CSV table of C-alpha atoms in Angstrom, one decimal:
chain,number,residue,atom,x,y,z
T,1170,UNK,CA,15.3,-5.1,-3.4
T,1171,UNK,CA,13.9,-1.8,-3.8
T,1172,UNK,CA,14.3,0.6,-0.7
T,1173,UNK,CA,11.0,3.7,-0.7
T,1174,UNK,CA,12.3,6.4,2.2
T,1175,UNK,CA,9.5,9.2,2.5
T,1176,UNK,CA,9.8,12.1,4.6
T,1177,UNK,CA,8.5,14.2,6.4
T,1178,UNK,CA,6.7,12.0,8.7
T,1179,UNK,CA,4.4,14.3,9.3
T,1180,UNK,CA,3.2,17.5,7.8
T,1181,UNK,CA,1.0,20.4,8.8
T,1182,UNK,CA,-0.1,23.3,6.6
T,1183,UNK,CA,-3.1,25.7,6.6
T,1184,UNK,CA,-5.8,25.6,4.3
T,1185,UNK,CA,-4.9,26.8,0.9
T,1186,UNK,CA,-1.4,26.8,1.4
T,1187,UNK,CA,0.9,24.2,-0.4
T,1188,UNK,CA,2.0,20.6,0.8
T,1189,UNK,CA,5.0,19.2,-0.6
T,1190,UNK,CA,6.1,15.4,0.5
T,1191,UNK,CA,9.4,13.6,-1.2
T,1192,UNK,CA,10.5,10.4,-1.5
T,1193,UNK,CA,13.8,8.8,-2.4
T,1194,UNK,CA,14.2,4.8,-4.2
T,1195,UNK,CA,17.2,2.7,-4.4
T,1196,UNK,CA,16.5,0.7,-7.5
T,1197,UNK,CA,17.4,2.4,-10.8
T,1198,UNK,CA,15.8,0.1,-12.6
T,1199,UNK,CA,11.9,1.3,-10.7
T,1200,UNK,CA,10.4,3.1,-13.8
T,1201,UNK,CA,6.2,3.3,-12.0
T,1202,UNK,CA,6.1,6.0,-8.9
T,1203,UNK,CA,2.6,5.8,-7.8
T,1204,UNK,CA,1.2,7.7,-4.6
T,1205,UNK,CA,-1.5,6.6,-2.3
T,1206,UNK,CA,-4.2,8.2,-0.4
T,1207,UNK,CA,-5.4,6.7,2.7
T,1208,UNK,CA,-8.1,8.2,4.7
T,1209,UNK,CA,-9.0,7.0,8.5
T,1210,UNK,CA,-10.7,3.5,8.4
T,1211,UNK,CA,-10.3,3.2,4.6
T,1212,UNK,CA,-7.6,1.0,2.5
T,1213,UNK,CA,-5.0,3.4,0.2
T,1214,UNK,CA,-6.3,4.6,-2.9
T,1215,UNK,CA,-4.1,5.7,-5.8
T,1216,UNK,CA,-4.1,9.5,-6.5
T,1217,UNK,CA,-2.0,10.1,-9.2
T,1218,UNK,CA,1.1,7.8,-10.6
T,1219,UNK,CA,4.2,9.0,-13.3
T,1220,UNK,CA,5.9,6.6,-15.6
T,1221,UNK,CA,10.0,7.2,-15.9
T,1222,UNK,CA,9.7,8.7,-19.0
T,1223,UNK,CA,8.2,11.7,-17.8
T,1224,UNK,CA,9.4,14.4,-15.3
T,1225,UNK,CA,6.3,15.5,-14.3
T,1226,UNK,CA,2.5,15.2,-14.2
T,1227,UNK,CA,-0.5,17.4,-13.3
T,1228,UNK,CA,-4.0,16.8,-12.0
T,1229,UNK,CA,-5.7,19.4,-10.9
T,1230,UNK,CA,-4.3,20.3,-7.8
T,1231,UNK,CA,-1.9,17.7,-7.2
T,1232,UNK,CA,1.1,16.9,-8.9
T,1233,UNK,CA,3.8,14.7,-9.2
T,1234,UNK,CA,7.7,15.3,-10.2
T,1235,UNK,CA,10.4,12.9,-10.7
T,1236,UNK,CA,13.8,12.9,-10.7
T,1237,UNK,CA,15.6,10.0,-12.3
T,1238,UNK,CA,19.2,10.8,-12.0
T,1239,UNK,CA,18.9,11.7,-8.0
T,1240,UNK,CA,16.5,8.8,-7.7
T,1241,UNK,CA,13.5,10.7,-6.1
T,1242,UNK,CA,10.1,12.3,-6.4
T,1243,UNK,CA,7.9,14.4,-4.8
T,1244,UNK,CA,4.0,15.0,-4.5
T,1245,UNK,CA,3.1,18.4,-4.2
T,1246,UNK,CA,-0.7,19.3,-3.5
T,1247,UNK,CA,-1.9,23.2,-3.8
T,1248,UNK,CA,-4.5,25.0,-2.0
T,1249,UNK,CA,-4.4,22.6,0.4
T,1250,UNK,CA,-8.3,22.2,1.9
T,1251,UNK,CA,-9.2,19.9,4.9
T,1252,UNK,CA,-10.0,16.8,2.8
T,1253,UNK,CA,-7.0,16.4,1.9
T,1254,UNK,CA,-5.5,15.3,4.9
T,1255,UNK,CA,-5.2,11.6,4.8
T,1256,UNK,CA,-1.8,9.6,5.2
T,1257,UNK,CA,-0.2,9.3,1.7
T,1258,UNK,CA,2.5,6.6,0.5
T,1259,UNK,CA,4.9,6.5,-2.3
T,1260,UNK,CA,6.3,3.6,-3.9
T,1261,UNK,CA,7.9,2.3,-6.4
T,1262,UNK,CA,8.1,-0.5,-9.1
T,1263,UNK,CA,9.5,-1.7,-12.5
T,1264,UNK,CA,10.3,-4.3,-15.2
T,1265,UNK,CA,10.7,-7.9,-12.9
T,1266,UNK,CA,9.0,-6.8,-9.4
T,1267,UNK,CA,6.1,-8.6,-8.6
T,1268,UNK,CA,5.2,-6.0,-6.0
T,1269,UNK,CA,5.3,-2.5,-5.2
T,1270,UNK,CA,7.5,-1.5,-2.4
T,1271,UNK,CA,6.1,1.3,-0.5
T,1272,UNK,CA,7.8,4.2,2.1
T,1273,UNK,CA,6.8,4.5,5.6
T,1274,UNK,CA,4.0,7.2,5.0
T,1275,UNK,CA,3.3,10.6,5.4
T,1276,UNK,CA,0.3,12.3,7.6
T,1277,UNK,CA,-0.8,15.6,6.1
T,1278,UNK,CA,-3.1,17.8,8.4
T,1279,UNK,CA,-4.8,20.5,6.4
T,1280,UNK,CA,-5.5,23.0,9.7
T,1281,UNK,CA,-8.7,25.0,8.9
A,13,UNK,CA,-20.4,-1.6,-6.0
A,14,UNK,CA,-17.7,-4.0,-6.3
A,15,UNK,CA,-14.6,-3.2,-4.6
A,16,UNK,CA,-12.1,-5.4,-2.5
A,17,UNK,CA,-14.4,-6.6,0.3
A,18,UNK,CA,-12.3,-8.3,3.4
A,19,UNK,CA,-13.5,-9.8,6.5
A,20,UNK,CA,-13.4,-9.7,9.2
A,21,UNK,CA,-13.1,-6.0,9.3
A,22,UNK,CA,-11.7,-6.5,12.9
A,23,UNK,CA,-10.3,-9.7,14.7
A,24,UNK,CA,-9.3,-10.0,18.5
A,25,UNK,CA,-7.6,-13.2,19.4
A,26,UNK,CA,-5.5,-14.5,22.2
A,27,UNK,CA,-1.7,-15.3,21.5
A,28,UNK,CA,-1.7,-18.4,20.3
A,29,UNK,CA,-4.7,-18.6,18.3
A,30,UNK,CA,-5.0,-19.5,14.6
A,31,UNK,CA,-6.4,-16.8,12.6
A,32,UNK,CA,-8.0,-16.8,9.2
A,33,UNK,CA,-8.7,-13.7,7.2
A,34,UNK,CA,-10.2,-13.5,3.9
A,35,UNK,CA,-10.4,-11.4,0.7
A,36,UNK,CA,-12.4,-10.8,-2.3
A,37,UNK,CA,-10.6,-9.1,-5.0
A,38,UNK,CA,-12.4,-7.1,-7.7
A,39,UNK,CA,-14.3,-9.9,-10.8
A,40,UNK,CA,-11.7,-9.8,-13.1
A,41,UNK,CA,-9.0,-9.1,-11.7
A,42,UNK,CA,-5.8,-11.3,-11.9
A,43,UNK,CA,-3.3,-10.5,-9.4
A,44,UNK,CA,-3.6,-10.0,-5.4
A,45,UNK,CA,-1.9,-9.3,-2.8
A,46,UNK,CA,-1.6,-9.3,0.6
A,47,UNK,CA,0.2,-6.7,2.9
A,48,UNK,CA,0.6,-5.5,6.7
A,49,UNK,CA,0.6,-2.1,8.1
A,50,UNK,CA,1.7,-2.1,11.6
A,51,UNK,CA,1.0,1.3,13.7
A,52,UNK,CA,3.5,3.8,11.9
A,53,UNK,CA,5.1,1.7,9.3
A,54,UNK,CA,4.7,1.1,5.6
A,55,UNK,CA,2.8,-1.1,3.6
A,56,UNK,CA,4.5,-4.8,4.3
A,57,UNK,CA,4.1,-7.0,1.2
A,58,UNK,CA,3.6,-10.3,1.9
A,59,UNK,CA,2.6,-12.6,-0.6
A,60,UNK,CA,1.5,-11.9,-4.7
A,61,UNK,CA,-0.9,-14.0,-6.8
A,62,UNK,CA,-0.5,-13.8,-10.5
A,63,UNK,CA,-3.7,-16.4,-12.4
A,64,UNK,CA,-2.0,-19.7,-12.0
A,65,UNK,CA,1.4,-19.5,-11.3
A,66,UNK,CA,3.0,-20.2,-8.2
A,67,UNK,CA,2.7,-17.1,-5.9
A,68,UNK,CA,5.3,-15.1,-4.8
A,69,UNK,CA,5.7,-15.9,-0.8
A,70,UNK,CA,9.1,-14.2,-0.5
A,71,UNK,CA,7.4,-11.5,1.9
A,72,UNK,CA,5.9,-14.1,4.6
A,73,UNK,CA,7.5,-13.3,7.6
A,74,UNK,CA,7.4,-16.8,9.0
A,75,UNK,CA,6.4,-20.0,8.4
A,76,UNK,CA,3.1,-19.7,11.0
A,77,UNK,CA,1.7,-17.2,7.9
A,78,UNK,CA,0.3,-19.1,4.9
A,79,UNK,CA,-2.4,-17.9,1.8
A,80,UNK,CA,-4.2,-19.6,-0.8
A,81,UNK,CA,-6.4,-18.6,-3.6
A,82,UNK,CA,-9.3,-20.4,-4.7
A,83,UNK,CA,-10.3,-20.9,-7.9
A,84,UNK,CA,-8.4,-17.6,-9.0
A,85,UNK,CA,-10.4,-15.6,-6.8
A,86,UNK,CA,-11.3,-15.5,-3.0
A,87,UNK,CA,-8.1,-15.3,-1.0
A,88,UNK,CA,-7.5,-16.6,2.3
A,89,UNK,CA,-4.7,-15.8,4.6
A,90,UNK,CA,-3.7,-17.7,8.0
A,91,UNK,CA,-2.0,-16.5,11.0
A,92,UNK,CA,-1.0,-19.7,13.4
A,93,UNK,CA,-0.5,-19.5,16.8
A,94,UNK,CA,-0.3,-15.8,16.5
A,95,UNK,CA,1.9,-13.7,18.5
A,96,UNK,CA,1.2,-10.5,20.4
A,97,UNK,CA,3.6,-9.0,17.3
A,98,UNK,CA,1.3,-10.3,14.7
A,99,UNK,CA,-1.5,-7.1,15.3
A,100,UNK,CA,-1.7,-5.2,12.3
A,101,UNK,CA,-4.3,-4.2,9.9
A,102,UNK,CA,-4.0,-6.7,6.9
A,103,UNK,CA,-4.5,-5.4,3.5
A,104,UNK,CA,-6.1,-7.2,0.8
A,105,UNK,CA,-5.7,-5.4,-3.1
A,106,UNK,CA,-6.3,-6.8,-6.8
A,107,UNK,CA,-5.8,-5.4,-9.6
A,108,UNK,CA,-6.0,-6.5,-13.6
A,109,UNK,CA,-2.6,-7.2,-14.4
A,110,UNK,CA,0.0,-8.0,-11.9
A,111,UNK,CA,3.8,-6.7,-11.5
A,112,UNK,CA,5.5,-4.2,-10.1
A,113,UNK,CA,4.3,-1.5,-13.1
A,114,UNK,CA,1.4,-2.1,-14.4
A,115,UNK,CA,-0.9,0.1,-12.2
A,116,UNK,CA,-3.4,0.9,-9.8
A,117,UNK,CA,-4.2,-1.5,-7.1
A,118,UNK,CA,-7.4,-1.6,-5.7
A,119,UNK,CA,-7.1,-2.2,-1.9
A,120,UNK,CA,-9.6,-3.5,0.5
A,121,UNK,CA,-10.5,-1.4,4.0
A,122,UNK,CA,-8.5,-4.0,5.4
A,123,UNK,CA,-8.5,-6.5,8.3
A,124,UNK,CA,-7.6,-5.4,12.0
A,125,UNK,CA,-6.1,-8.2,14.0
A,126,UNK,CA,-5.5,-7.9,17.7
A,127,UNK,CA,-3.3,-10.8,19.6
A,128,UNK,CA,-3.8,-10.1,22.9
């Protein structure tokens, strides 16, 4: 089955600068990268998500690219500002899954 | 507003108690699943519900965990004679169409069970 590695574990930036987590996936045949948010006390919420046939998608300040041929892809978040540290997952699907398999998780602190 | 709603939000048992925990997807919505979070790992999956076919139980980690879905709705998942490795926050999502690519899931704040 599909194998999500994320790293770093954790991450710490100050405000305004720019937070960049990765993520590898075994399965060439995952073609849906979704990331998750998940603030203290609160269940994930999705964030932003690429299909396979693109490389790379915007939203404001996050973003997310993808590599298909090195089987990875990365969220990058810009001026970074103390809401936005949460724990975020990747993960990774396609064609046949029933499920998403997620990494481990990432915890971003945004330091004032 | 109606979200995933799961209770109880936190559980405390003693090891070898049976455990139910319950979930309410979004109206609507077609597929659900279940999944664990243990401190510092990933998102588990467990068990996937797709309308009326058979669900996908390939994630249950042993026979003492069980779920049904009622009516294509309200979702029930059972812990037996739970173990002290059992504490995890269980999540609860939905979301319109099931699989591995067909979007967002909509997760519940979760369930936080304690084996003591």
């Amino acid at each position: 089955g599909e194998n999500v590695e994320q790293h770093p574990s954790t991450l710490s930036v100050q405000e305004g600068d720019s937070a960049v987590i990765k993520c590898t996936y075994s399965d060439s045949a995952s073609n849906y990268f979704p990331w998750y948010k998940q603030e203290l006390g609160k269940g994930p919420q999705l964030i932003i998500d690429i299909r396979s046939n693109v490389g790379e998608k915007k939203d404001q300040r996050i973003a997310v690219t993808l590599n298909k041929t090195a089987k990875h892809f990365s969220l990058h978040i810009t001026e970074t500002q103390p809401e936005d540290s949460a724990v975020y997952f990747c993960a990774a699907g396609g064609y046949g899954n029933n499920r998403l398999a997620f990494g481990k998780g990432n915890q971003v602190v945004v330091i004032p | 507003g109606a979200g995933v709603s799961q209770s109880p939000s936190n559980k405390v048992t003693e090891k070898g108690k049976d455990v139910e925990l319950r979930c309410d997807p979004i109206s609507g919505h077609t597929a659900l699943y279940w999944y664990r979070q243990s401190l510092g790992q990933g998102l588990e999956f467990l068990i996937y519900f797709q309308g009326n076919s058979a669900p996908d139980k390939s994630g249950l980690p042993s026979d003492r965990f069980s779920a049904e879905r009622t009516g294509g709705s309200v979702s029930t998942l059972t812990i037996q004679r739970t173990q002290q490795e059992d504490s995890a926050v269980y999540l609860c999502a939905s979301s319109l169409v099931g699989g591995g690519n067909t979007g967002e899931l909509f997760f519940g704040e979760g369930s936080r069970l304690t084996v003591l």
